[in-house]
Coordinates of C-alpha atoms in Angstrom, one line a residue:
M1 CA 83.9 123.2 110.0
S2 CA 86.0 122.3 107.0
D3 CA 85.1 118.7 107.4
G4 CA 84.0 117.9 103.9
H5 CA 86.1 115.1 102.3
T6 CA 86.7 115.2 98.6
D7 CA 84.8 112.0 97.7
E8 CA 81.7 113.4 99.4
V9 CA 82.2 116.7 97.7
E10 CA 82.6 115.0 94.4
R11 CA 79.4 112.9 94.8
N12 CA 77.5 116.1 95.7
L13 CA 78.9 117.9 92.7
R14 CA 77.8 115.1 90.4
K15 CA 74.3 115.7 91.6
T16 CA 74.6 119.3 90.5
R17 CA 76.5 118.8 87.3
R18 CA 73.7 116.5 85.9
R19 CA 71.9 119.8 85.3
F20 CA 74.8 121.2 83.3
L21 CA 77.0 118.7 81.4
Q22 CA 78.8 115.4 81.6
A23 CA 82.1 115.6 83.4
A24 CA 85.0 115.8 81.0
G25 CA 88.3 114.0 81.4
V26 CA 89.1 111.3 83.9
T27 CA 88.9 111.8 87.6
G28 CA 90.5 109.5 90.1
A29 CA 94.1 108.7 91.5
A30 CA 96.7 106.5 93.2
A31 CA 97.1 102.7 93.5
V32 CA 98.9 99.6 92.4
A33 CA 97.9 96.3 90.9
G34 CA 95.3 94.4 92.8
C35 CA 96.0 91.7 95.4
A36 CA 94.0 89.9 98.0
G37 CA 94.7 92.1 100.9
S38 CA 94.1 91.6 104.6
N39 CA 90.3 91.3 104.1
T40 CA 90.8 87.9 102.6
G41 CA 93.1 86.6 105.3
T42 CA 95.8 86.0 102.8
P43 CA 99.1 87.7 103.6
T44 CA 100.2 90.1 100.9
A45 CA 102.4 93.1 100.4
T46 CA 99.6 95.4 101.2
D47 CA 98.9 93.8 104.6
S48 CA 99.5 96.2 107.5
D49 CA 102.2 95.2 110.0
G50 CA 102.1 98.4 112.1
G51 CA 100.4 99.7 115.2
G52 CA 100.8 96.7 117.5
G53 CA 101.2 97.0 121.3
D54 CA 101.0 95.2 124.5
G55 CA 97.2 95.2 124.8
G56 CA 97.3 97.3 127.9
G57 CA 95.3 100.1 129.2
D58 CA 96.1 102.4 126.2
G59 CA 93.5 100.6 124.1
T60 CA 96.0 99.2 121.6
Q61 CA 94.6 96.4 119.6
T62 CA 96.3 93.0 119.8
S63 CA 93.4 90.5 119.9
E64 CA 93.1 87.9 117.2
S65 CA 89.7 87.7 115.5
D66 CA 89.2 84.1 116.5
S67 CA 89.5 84.9 120.2
L68 CA 87.2 87.9 120.2
E69 CA 84.5 87.8 122.8
M70 CA 81.2 89.1 121.5
T71 CA 79.7 92.1 123.5
D72 CA 76.5 94.1 123.5
R73 CA 78.4 97.3 123.1
T74 CA 77.2 100.0 120.7
F75 CA 79.8 102.3 119.1
V76 CA 78.3 105.8 119.4
T77 CA 79.4 108.5 117.0
A78 CA 78.0 111.7 115.5
T79 CA 76.2 113.0 112.5
T80 CA 75.5 116.6 111.5
S81 CA 72.3 115.6 109.5
V82 CA 68.9 115.0 111.1
P83 CA 68.6 111.2 111.0
K84 CA 64.9 111.0 110.2
D85 CA 65.5 113.2 107.2
M86 CA 68.2 110.9 105.8
Q87 CA 67.4 108.8 102.7
F88 CA 69.6 106.2 101.0
N89 CA 69.5 107.0 97.3
P90 CA 73.2 107.8 96.5
Y91 CA 72.0 109.9 93.6
G92 CA 69.6 112.0 95.6
Q93 CA 69.6 114.5 98.4
Q94 CA 70.1 113.9 102.2
Y95 CA 72.3 110.8 101.6
P96 CA 74.3 110.1 104.8
E97 CA 77.8 109.9 103.3
R98 CA 79.5 108.7 106.5
A99 CA 76.9 106.4 107.9
A100 CA 76.7 104.8 104.5
L101 CA 80.3 103.6 104.9
A102 CA 79.1 101.2 107.6
M103 CA 76.0 100.1 105.8
F104 CA 77.3 99.7 102.3
E105 CA 80.6 98.1 101.0
N106 CA 82.9 100.0 98.7
L107 CA 84.4 98.2 95.7
L108 CA 87.8 99.0 97.1
Y109 CA 89.6 101.1 99.7
V110 CA 92.7 103.2 99.6
N111 CA 95.4 104.4 102.0
E112 CA 96.1 107.9 100.7
A113 CA 99.4 108.2 102.6
T114 CA 100.9 105.3 100.7
S115 CA 98.7 105.1 97.6
T116 CA 97.9 101.5 98.4
F117 CA 94.6 100.0 97.4
M118 CA 92.9 97.3 99.4
P119 CA 90.0 95.0 98.6
G120 CA 86.4 95.7 99.3
V121 CA 83.7 94.0 97.3
L122 CA 86.5 93.4 94.8
K123 CA 89.2 91.0 95.9
S124 CA 91.5 91.6 93.0
W125 CA 92.0 93.4 89.7
D126 CA 94.1 92.8 86.6
I127 CA 94.6 96.0 84.6
G128 CA 95.8 95.5 81.0
S129 CA 96.3 97.9 78.1
E130 CA 92.9 97.1 76.6
T131 CA 90.9 95.2 79.3
V132 CA 90.5 95.1 83.0
T133 CA 89.3 92.0 84.9
L134 CA 87.6 92.5 88.3
S135 CA 87.2 89.6 90.7
V136 CA 84.4 89.7 93.3
R137 CA 85.1 88.5 96.8
D138 CA 83.0 85.6 98.0
G139 CA 80.8 85.9 101.0
F140 CA 79.0 89.2 100.5
H141 CA 75.3 89.4 100.8
W142 CA 72.7 92.1 100.5
H143 CA 71.0 92.7 103.8
S144 CA 67.9 91.2 102.2
G145 CA 69.8 87.9 102.2
D146 CA 70.6 87.7 98.4
A147 CA 74.2 86.9 97.5
V148 CA 76.3 89.6 95.9
T149 CA 77.5 88.6 92.4
A150 CA 79.4 90.0 89.5
E151 CA 76.0 90.9 88.0
D152 CA 75.5 93.4 90.9
V153 CA 79.0 94.9 90.3
A154 CA 78.4 95.3 86.6
F155 CA 75.0 96.8 87.2
K156 CA 76.5 99.4 89.5
L157 CA 79.3 100.3 87.2
K158 CA 76.9 100.8 84.3
L159 CA 74.7 103.0 86.4
E160 CA 77.7 105.1 87.5
A161 CA 79.0 105.4 83.9
Y162 CA 75.6 106.6 82.6
D163 CA 75.4 109.0 85.5
G164 CA 78.6 110.8 84.6
A165 CA 81.1 109.2 87.0
A166 CA 84.8 109.0 86.2
I167 CA 84.6 105.3 85.2
G168 CA 82.4 106.4 82.2
N169 CA 85.3 108.3 80.8
I170 CA 87.4 105.1 80.6
V171 CA 84.9 102.4 79.9
A172 CA 81.8 102.4 77.7
T173 CA 78.8 100.7 79.2
E174 CA 78.5 98.2 76.3
N175 CA 82.0 97.0 77.2
I176 CA 81.1 96.0 80.8
T177 CA 80.7 92.2 80.6
V178 CA 79.8 89.6 83.2
V179 CA 82.1 86.6 82.6
D180 CA 80.8 84.4 85.5
E181 CA 79.3 84.8 89.0
S182 CA 82.5 86.4 90.4
T183 CA 84.2 88.0 87.3
V184 CA 83.5 91.3 85.5
E185 CA 85.5 92.2 82.4
L186 CA 85.8 95.8 81.3
G187 CA 87.0 96.9 77.8
L188 CA 89.0 100.2 78.1
D189 CA 88.2 103.0 75.7
R190 CA 91.9 104.1 76.0
A191 CA 95.0 103.2 77.9
V192 CA 95.1 104.6 81.4
S193 CA 97.6 104.2 84.2
D194 CA 96.7 101.8 87.1
E195 CA 96.4 104.9 89.4
V196 CA 93.8 106.6 87.1
F197 CA 91.7 103.5 86.7
L198 CA 91.6 102.4 90.3
Y199 CA 90.8 105.9 91.6
S200 CA 87.8 105.9 89.3
L201 CA 86.5 103.0 91.3
K202 CA 87.3 104.5 94.7
P203 CA 84.1 106.5 95.3
I204 CA 81.8 103.6 94.2
A205 CA 79.9 101.5 96.8
L206 CA 77.6 98.6 96.2
D207 CA 74.5 100.6 97.2
T208 CA 72.0 100.2 94.3
P209 CA 70.0 97.0 94.4
R210 CA 68.6 96.1 91.0
D211 CA 65.0 95.8 92.3
Q212 CA 65.2 99.5 93.4
F213 CA 67.3 101.0 90.6
G214 CA 66.7 98.6 87.6
E215 CA 64.2 100.9 86.0
F216 CA 66.7 103.7 85.8
L217 CA 69.4 101.7 84.1
D218 CA 66.7 100.5 81.6
A219 CA 65.9 104.2 81.0
F220 CA 69.5 105.1 80.5
E221 CA 70.0 102.3 78.0
S222 CA 66.8 103.1 76.0
D223 CA 66.7 106.9 76.2
G224 CA 70.2 108.0 77.4
E225 CA 68.8 109.6 80.6
A226 CA 66.9 108.5 83.7
P227 CA 64.5 111.2 84.9
G228 CA 63.4 110.7 88.4
M229 CA 66.5 108.9 89.7
A230 CA 67.6 111.7 91.9
E231 CA 64.1 112.0 93.3
L232 CA 63.8 108.4 94.4
T233 CA 63.4 108.3 98.2
L234 CA 64.7 105.3 100.1
E235 CA 64.2 105.6 103.8
E236 CA 65.3 102.1 104.6
P237 CA 68.3 100.8 102.7
N238 CA 69.1 97.3 101.5
G239 CA 72.8 97.4 102.2
T240 CA 75.9 95.3 101.7
G241 CA 78.1 96.6 104.6
P242 CA 78.9 95.0 108.0
F243 CA 76.0 97.0 109.7
K244 CA 72.3 96.8 108.8
F245 CA 69.9 99.7 109.1
D246 CA 67.7 99.4 112.1
H247 CA 65.9 102.8 112.6
A248 CA 66.3 106.6 112.2
R249 CA 64.7 109.1 114.5
N250 CA 65.0 112.8 115.1
Q251 CA 68.1 112.4 117.3
E252 CA 69.6 109.1 116.3
L253 CA 70.3 106.6 113.6
V254 CA 71.1 103.0 114.6
A255 CA 72.5 100.1 112.5
T256 CA 73.1 96.6 113.9
R257 CA 75.9 94.1 113.1
F258 CA 75.1 92.0 110.0
E259 CA 76.1 88.4 110.7
D260 CA 76.3 87.4 107.0
H261 CA 79.0 90.0 106.1
P262 CA 82.3 88.2 105.4
D263 CA 84.1 90.3 108.0
A264 CA 81.5 89.9 110.7
D265 CA 83.8 87.6 112.7
Q266 CA 86.2 90.5 113.1
I267 CA 83.5 92.6 114.8
N268 CA 82.5 92.0 118.4
F269 CA 80.1 94.8 119.1
A270 CA 76.4 94.8 118.4
A271 CA 75.6 98.2 116.8
F272 CA 76.5 101.6 115.5
K273 CA 74.7 104.6 116.7
W274 CA 74.9 108.1 115.2
N275 CA 73.7 110.9 117.5
Y276 CA 72.6 114.2 115.9
L277 CA 75.2 116.8 116.8
Q278 CA 75.0 119.5 114.3
S279 CA 78.0 121.7 115.2
N280 CA 81.7 121.3 115.8
Q281 CA 81.2 122.7 119.3
K282 CA 78.6 120.0 120.2
Q283 CA 80.9 117.2 118.9
W284 CA 83.9 118.6 120.9
Q285 CA 81.7 118.6 124.0
A286 CA 80.5 115.1 123.3
L287 CA 84.1 113.8 123.2
R288 CA 85.0 115.9 126.3
T289 CA 82.2 114.3 128.3
D290 CA 82.5 110.7 126.9
T291 CA 79.0 110.7 125.4
I292 CA 80.4 109.3 122.1
D293 CA 83.1 106.8 121.3
G294 CA 84.6 108.6 118.3
I295 CA 84.1 110.9 115.4
D296 CA 85.1 110.2 111.8
N297 CA 86.3 113.8 111.1
V298 CA 86.0 117.1 112.9
F299 CA 88.4 120.0 112.8
T300 CA 89.6 120.5 116.4
P301 CA 91.9 123.3 117.5
S302 CA 94.8 122.4 119.8
N303 CA 93.3 124.1 122.8
I304 CA 90.1 122.0 122.4
A305 CA 92.0 118.8 121.8
E306 CA 94.0 119.4 125.0
S307 CA 90.8 119.4 127.0
Y308 CA 90.0 115.7 126.0
G309 CA 91.0 112.9 128.3
D310 CA 94.1 110.8 127.7
H311 CA 91.9 108.0 126.4
V312 CA 90.8 110.0 123.4
R313 CA 93.1 109.2 120.5
E314 CA 93.6 111.4 117.5
I315 CA 94.3 109.8 114.1
Q316 CA 95.4 112.3 111.5
M317 CA 94.3 111.5 108.0
P318 CA 96.0 112.7 104.8
A319 CA 93.5 115.0 103.1
N320 CA 95.5 116.0 100.0
W321 CA 93.1 118.9 100.0
G322 CA 93.1 122.5 101.2
M323 CA 92.0 126.1 100.8
G324 CA 92.5 127.9 97.5
I325 CA 91.0 130.9 95.8
M326 CA 88.5 130.3 92.9
F327 CA 88.6 133.2 90.4
N328 CA 85.6 133.8 88.2
H329 CA 87.3 134.1 84.8
E330 CA 84.3 136.0 83.3
H331 CA 85.0 138.9 85.7
K332 CA 86.9 141.8 84.1
H333 CA 89.6 141.8 86.8
Y334 CA 90.0 138.2 87.7
S335 CA 90.3 137.0 84.1
Q336 CA 93.7 138.8 84.0
Q337 CA 96.8 136.8 84.8
N338 CA 98.5 139.8 86.3
V339 CA 95.7 140.3 88.9
K340 CA 95.7 136.7 89.9
Q341 CA 99.5 136.6 90.3
A342 CA 99.4 139.9 92.3
I343 CA 96.8 138.3 94.7
Q344 CA 99.1 135.2 95.1
Y345 CA 102.1 137.5 96.0
V346 CA 100.2 139.6 98.5
I347 CA 98.8 136.7 100.7
D348 CA 101.2 135.5 103.4
R349 CA 100.5 131.7 103.2
E350 CA 102.6 130.9 106.3
K351 CA 100.6 133.3 108.4
L352 CA 97.4 132.0 106.8
A353 CA 98.1 128.4 107.8
Q354 CA 99.0 129.4 111.3
T355 CA 95.9 131.4 111.7
A356 CA 93.7 128.6 110.3
G357 CA 95.3 126.2 112.8
G358 CA 99.0 125.5 112.4
K359 CA 98.8 121.9 113.7
M360 CA 96.5 120.9 110.9
H361 CA 97.5 123.2 108.1
V362 CA 100.6 123.9 106.1
P363 CA 101.2 126.6 103.5
V364 CA 101.6 125.6 99.8
E365 CA 105.3 126.0 99.2
V366 CA 105.2 126.3 95.5
P367 CA 101.8 126.9 93.8
S368 CA 102.1 124.2 91.1
G369 CA 98.8 122.3 91.4
L370 CA 100.5 119.4 93.1
P371 CA 99.5 118.3 96.7
G372 CA 102.1 116.9 99.1
N373 CA 103.2 119.9 101.1
F374 CA 103.1 118.2 104.4
D375 CA 106.0 115.8 103.5
G376 CA 107.3 117.6 100.4
S377 CA 106.4 114.7 98.2
Y378 CA 105.4 117.0 95.3
K379 CA 109.1 117.9 94.9
G380 CA 109.8 114.4 93.6
W381 CA 107.5 115.1 90.6
L382 CA 109.0 118.4 89.8
G383 CA 112.5 117.2 90.2
D384 CA 115.3 119.5 88.9
S385 CA 112.6 121.8 87.5
L386 CA 111.5 122.9 90.9
S387 CA 113.9 125.9 91.0
E388 CA 112.3 127.3 87.8
F389 CA 108.8 127.6 89.5
D390 CA 107.7 130.8 91.1
A391 CA 107.2 130.3 94.8
Y392 CA 105.2 133.5 95.1
D393 CA 106.8 134.4 98.4
P394 CA 105.0 137.5 99.8
D395 CA 106.2 140.5 97.9
T396 CA 104.0 143.5 97.7
Q397 CA 106.4 145.4 95.4
K398 CA 106.1 142.6 92.8
A399 CA 102.3 142.6 93.3
A400 CA 102.1 146.4 92.8
Q401 CA 104.2 146.2 89.6
L402 CA 102.0 143.5 88.2
L403 CA 98.9 145.7 88.8
R404 CA 100.5 148.8 87.3
D405 CA 101.5 146.8 84.2
A406 CA 97.8 145.8 83.9
G407 CA 96.7 149.4 84.0
F408 CA 95.8 149.7 87.7
S409 CA 96.7 152.6 89.9
K410 CA 96.4 153.5 93.5
Q411 CA 93.9 156.2 94.5
D412 CA 93.5 157.2 98.1
G413 CA 95.2 154.0 99.1
T414 CA 92.9 151.7 97.0
W415 CA 93.7 150.0 93.7
V416 CA 91.5 150.9 90.8
D417 CA 91.5 150.0 87.1
A418 CA 91.9 152.3 84.2
D419 CA 88.2 153.1 84.3
G420 CA 88.4 154.1 88.0
E421 CA 86.6 150.9 89.1
T422 CA 87.8 149.6 92.5
L423 CA 89.6 146.2 92.6
S424 CA 87.5 144.5 95.1
F425 CA 87.8 141.0 96.6
P426 CA 84.5 139.8 98.1
Y427 CA 85.8 136.4 99.4
K428 CA 82.9 134.0 99.7
I429 CA 83.3 130.8 101.9
P430 CA 81.0 128.2 103.3
A431 CA 79.4 129.4 106.6
G432 CA 80.5 127.4 109.7
W433 CA 83.9 126.3 108.4
N434 CA 85.9 127.4 111.5
D435 CA 89.4 127.1 110.1
W436 CA 88.5 128.7 106.8
T437 CA 86.8 131.6 108.6
A438 CA 90.0 132.3 110.6
G439 CA 92.1 131.8 107.6
G440 CA 89.9 134.0 105.5
Q441 CA 90.3 136.8 108.0
S442 CA 94.1 136.6 107.5
I443 CA 93.6 136.8 103.7
V444 CA 91.3 139.8 103.9
Q445 CA 93.7 141.6 106.2
D446 CA 96.7 141.1 103.8
L447 CA 94.7 142.3 100.8
N448 CA 93.2 145.3 102.6
D449 CA 96.6 146.3 103.9
F450 CA 97.9 146.2 100.3
G451 CA 95.0 148.4 99.1
I452 CA 92.6 145.8 97.6
E453 CA 89.1 146.3 98.9
A454 CA 88.6 142.9 100.5
S455 CA 85.8 141.4 102.6
L456 CA 85.0 138.0 104.1
N457 CA 81.6 136.7 103.2
P458 CA 80.6 133.3 104.9
S459 CA 77.5 132.1 103.1
Q460 CA 74.8 129.7 104.3
S461 CA 73.8 129.3 100.6
Y462 CA 77.4 128.9 99.4
W463 CA 76.9 125.7 97.4
G464 CA 73.9 126.9 95.6
D465 CA 75.5 130.2 94.9
I466 CA 78.6 128.7 93.5
Y467 CA 77.4 125.5 91.7
G468 CA 73.8 126.5 91.1
N469 CA 73.7 130.2 90.3
Q470 CA 77.5 130.6 89.8
D471 CA 77.1 133.8 91.7
Y472 CA 80.6 134.8 92.9
I473 CA 83.7 136.9 92.0
V474 CA 86.2 135.2 94.2
A475 CA 85.5 132.2 96.6
G476 CA 87.3 129.7 98.7
L477 CA 87.3 126.0 97.9
G478 CA 89.7 123.2 97.8
W479 CA 92.2 123.4 95.0
P480 CA 93.6 119.8 95.0
D481 CA 91.4 116.8 94.3
G482 CA 92.1 114.9 97.5
K483 CA 94.4 112.4 95.8
L484 CA 98.1 112.4 96.0
Y485 CA 98.8 111.2 92.4
P486 CA 99.3 114.5 90.6
Y487 CA 97.1 113.8 87.5
F488 CA 94.0 114.4 89.5
S489 CA 94.6 117.8 90.9
L490 CA 96.0 119.0 87.5
N491 CA 92.9 117.7 85.8
K492 CA 90.6 119.4 88.4
L493 CA 92.4 122.8 87.9
L494 CA 92.8 122.7 84.2
N495 CA 90.2 120.5 82.6
G496 CA 87.6 119.2 85.0
F497 CA 84.0 120.2 85.5
R498 CA 84.8 123.0 87.9
S499 CA 87.5 124.5 85.7
R500 CA 85.2 124.5 82.7
T501 CA 81.9 125.6 84.2
I502 CA 82.5 127.3 87.5
L503 CA 86.0 128.9 87.1
K504 CA 85.3 129.3 83.3
F505 CA 89.0 128.9 82.8
P506 CA 90.0 129.0 79.1
R507 CA 90.2 125.6 77.3
E508 CA 93.7 126.5 76.1
V509 CA 96.4 128.9 77.0
E510 CA 99.7 130.2 75.6
V511 CA 102.7 129.5 77.9
A512 CA 106.4 129.9 77.6
P513 CA 108.5 126.8 77.9
L514 CA 109.3 125.5 81.4
G515 CA 112.2 127.5 82.8
E516 CA 112.2 129.9 79.9
P517 CA 109.7 132.7 80.9
N518 CA 110.8 134.8 77.9
G519 CA 110.9 131.9 75.4
E520 CA 108.6 131.3 72.5
K521 CA 105.1 130.4 73.8
R522 CA 103.3 127.2 72.9
T523 CA 99.6 126.5 72.9
V524 CA 98.5 124.1 75.6
E525 CA 95.1 122.4 74.9
F526 CA 94.0 121.0 78.2
E527 CA 91.7 118.2 77.2
S528 CA 94.1 116.5 75.0
E529 CA 97.1 117.0 77.2
L530 CA 95.3 115.7 80.4
E531 CA 94.0 112.7 78.4
E532 CA 97.7 112.1 77.4
L533 CA 98.8 112.4 81.0
A534 CA 96.2 109.9 82.2
G535 CA 97.8 107.1 80.2
L536 CA 101.5 107.9 81.0
T537 CA 103.7 106.2 83.5
G538 CA 107.3 106.6 84.7
E539 CA 109.5 109.4 83.4
E540 CA 107.0 110.3 80.7
A541 CA 104.3 110.9 83.3
K542 CA 106.8 113.0 85.3
Q543 CA 107.8 115.2 82.4
K544 CA 104.2 115.9 81.4
T545 CA 103.3 116.6 85.0
Q546 CA 106.0 119.2 85.1
E547 CA 104.7 120.8 81.9
L548 CA 101.2 121.1 83.2
A549 CA 102.2 122.1 86.7
W550 CA 104.2 125.0 85.0
V551 CA 100.9 126.1 83.4
V552 CA 99.2 126.2 86.8
N553 CA 102.2 128.1 88.3
R554 CA 102.0 130.8 85.6
H555 CA 98.2 131.1 84.9
L556 CA 96.8 130.2 88.3
P557 CA 93.3 128.9 87.4
M558 CA 93.0 128.9 91.2
A559 CA 95.4 130.3 93.8
P560 CA 96.7 127.3 95.9
L561 CA 97.1 128.5 99.5
M562 CA 97.4 125.7 102.0
E563 CA 96.9 122.0 102.6
K564 CA 95.3 120.3 105.6
V565 CA 95.1 117.0 107.4
D566 CA 91.8 115.6 108.6
Q567 CA 91.3 114.7 112.3
S568 CA 89.6 111.5 113.3
W569 CA 89.0 110.6 116.9
L570 CA 88.6 107.3 118.8
T571 CA 88.3 106.6 122.5
T572 CA 90.2 103.7 124.2
D573 CA 88.5 103.3 127.5
D574 CA 85.9 100.8 126.1
W575 CA 87.6 100.0 122.8
N576 CA 90.8 98.4 121.6
T577 CA 92.2 100.0 118.5
V578 CA 95.4 101.0 116.8
T579 CA 97.4 104.2 116.4
Q580 CA 97.9 106.0 113.1
D581 CA 101.2 104.1 112.7
D582 CA 99.0 101.3 111.4
E583 CA 98.3 101.8 107.7
D584 CA 94.7 100.6 108.1
A585 CA 94.1 103.5 110.5
I586 CA 94.3 106.0 107.8
V587 CA 91.8 104.5 105.4
D588 CA 88.6 106.6 105.2
W589 CA 87.5 106.5 108.0
P590 CA 89.0 104.6 111.0
Q591 CA 85.7 103.9 112.8
Y592 CA 84.3 102.3 109.6
Y593 CA 87.3 100.6 108.1
L594 CA 89.0 99.3 111.2
P595 CA 86.2 97.1 112.4
R596 CA 86.4 95.2 109.1
E597 CA 90.0 94.4 109.9
G598 CA 89.4 93.5 113.5
K599 CA 91.3 96.5 114.6
L600 CA 88.5 98.4 116.4
T601 CA 87.0 96.0 118.9
A602 CA 85.0 96.3 122.1
K603 CA 86.6 95.5 125.4
P604 CA 84.8 92.9 127.4
E605 CA 81.9 94.5 129.4

């Protein structure tokens, strides 16, 4: 399937890591200083001016919000979770990540292709060296009818910080202050770049009413922990988004337009409906037969996409994410730098990307820990140093020499270590991820042809195996952090929760200077150097990025293999909408964000 988006993965990992330790370092990425944005109706530099059209039969959106004719239409989409099993505690299990985007309002939104932030609950932000001022947009209400205020935002930020979210690594809870009904002031623990701060807010939605979650914040503040918060069951949410929960049954979830949302005038359809379609194949069939109006994200091979009608519009979404190899650094073989480098040399990344689905995947050009392989944007960060990095182009001779230097030899066509133990590669991936299954077969073939005993092991219990039991030798998972700004993927690979507790990568390494592989090595302590990078801007940030990318290139905490784009789908027979040329179309996800902007509207019935 490979449909998981990094913010959803990150939320799920936070549920797991509460059992281990608090996340270390800052997580987040891209953005610029706050401004009103199109949600306020005030023209600014972030307003989209693309994606227009003539309003003809192609479904291109041209209507002005004040001329929208209200309809009784329902936008029908899909969910892979059983609706009646959903519950709406964001810290618990069975939380409907995608449906929640319609029923709850994010603090802010981001266009990952341009690193531009747009307002959500927050209408603006002023980021200083010591304090940040957040301004709450007027007009939001809880679905219970109560007005949203700065108190609600401060409450949510405190709850997130106590629960181990990225904002807690930047702001202490005692430094979150309500100034007035629409203003929250945050005291920074340390200077951070605008990008780092704003991305720490990106995953946060206003989804925790005080009357339901107040006891847990009280527990955090008195005891430092809140037992039972993850177990709280909320079957009917009190939301803040443009659609209000109506009902959940075995096969459907329905939410109706909430008239007191500040963007309700942009929305001219009555409801959202999520049909339970638990597989890619069923979702493909639903698009093919016009039983749904769109899907937020589903991997769709070219031959399937070609079977859709001309009215089915694809919007490609920057994922800044893709398959890599996780090495268990407690394993006697994969703790060795030579072995990891040999693996990287053996795998043909170009063939891998084509096998996984060439339209949606590209190979990593230079394994440096920086996303941006679709447009080559990573090269701007590496600059003139790019030529010093090892591209790890397929080279079995170099791979063989690396293994021999590490004491391996080939016996009967298979590599073994000095003790005669076979170098095996049991590659574990999540079951049902179609593109990764195809790509994994390519990886296994390359390694077996080289003499490494490789197997592909799709697992139904993958997440529990990896994050619960840590039962793996090598496994597939995304290597970048889903954010284009390079700090975040470098932090994920070198210093984040996964690096520390799952990869068990060392907390410091010795590395030769950039471009001098035989030079005198220096010690790189990841926590301090990533904390330094988080606060840098301009040329200083570029230089430190190069230094840490060089560490990834040499030590390979993971083997970066490819990047992907996500595929979102909208139909235009009954709906007016924009193309992906409009910046608003590539904000997660089109069917949820575009209605707020009046850019996904129902045609008159």
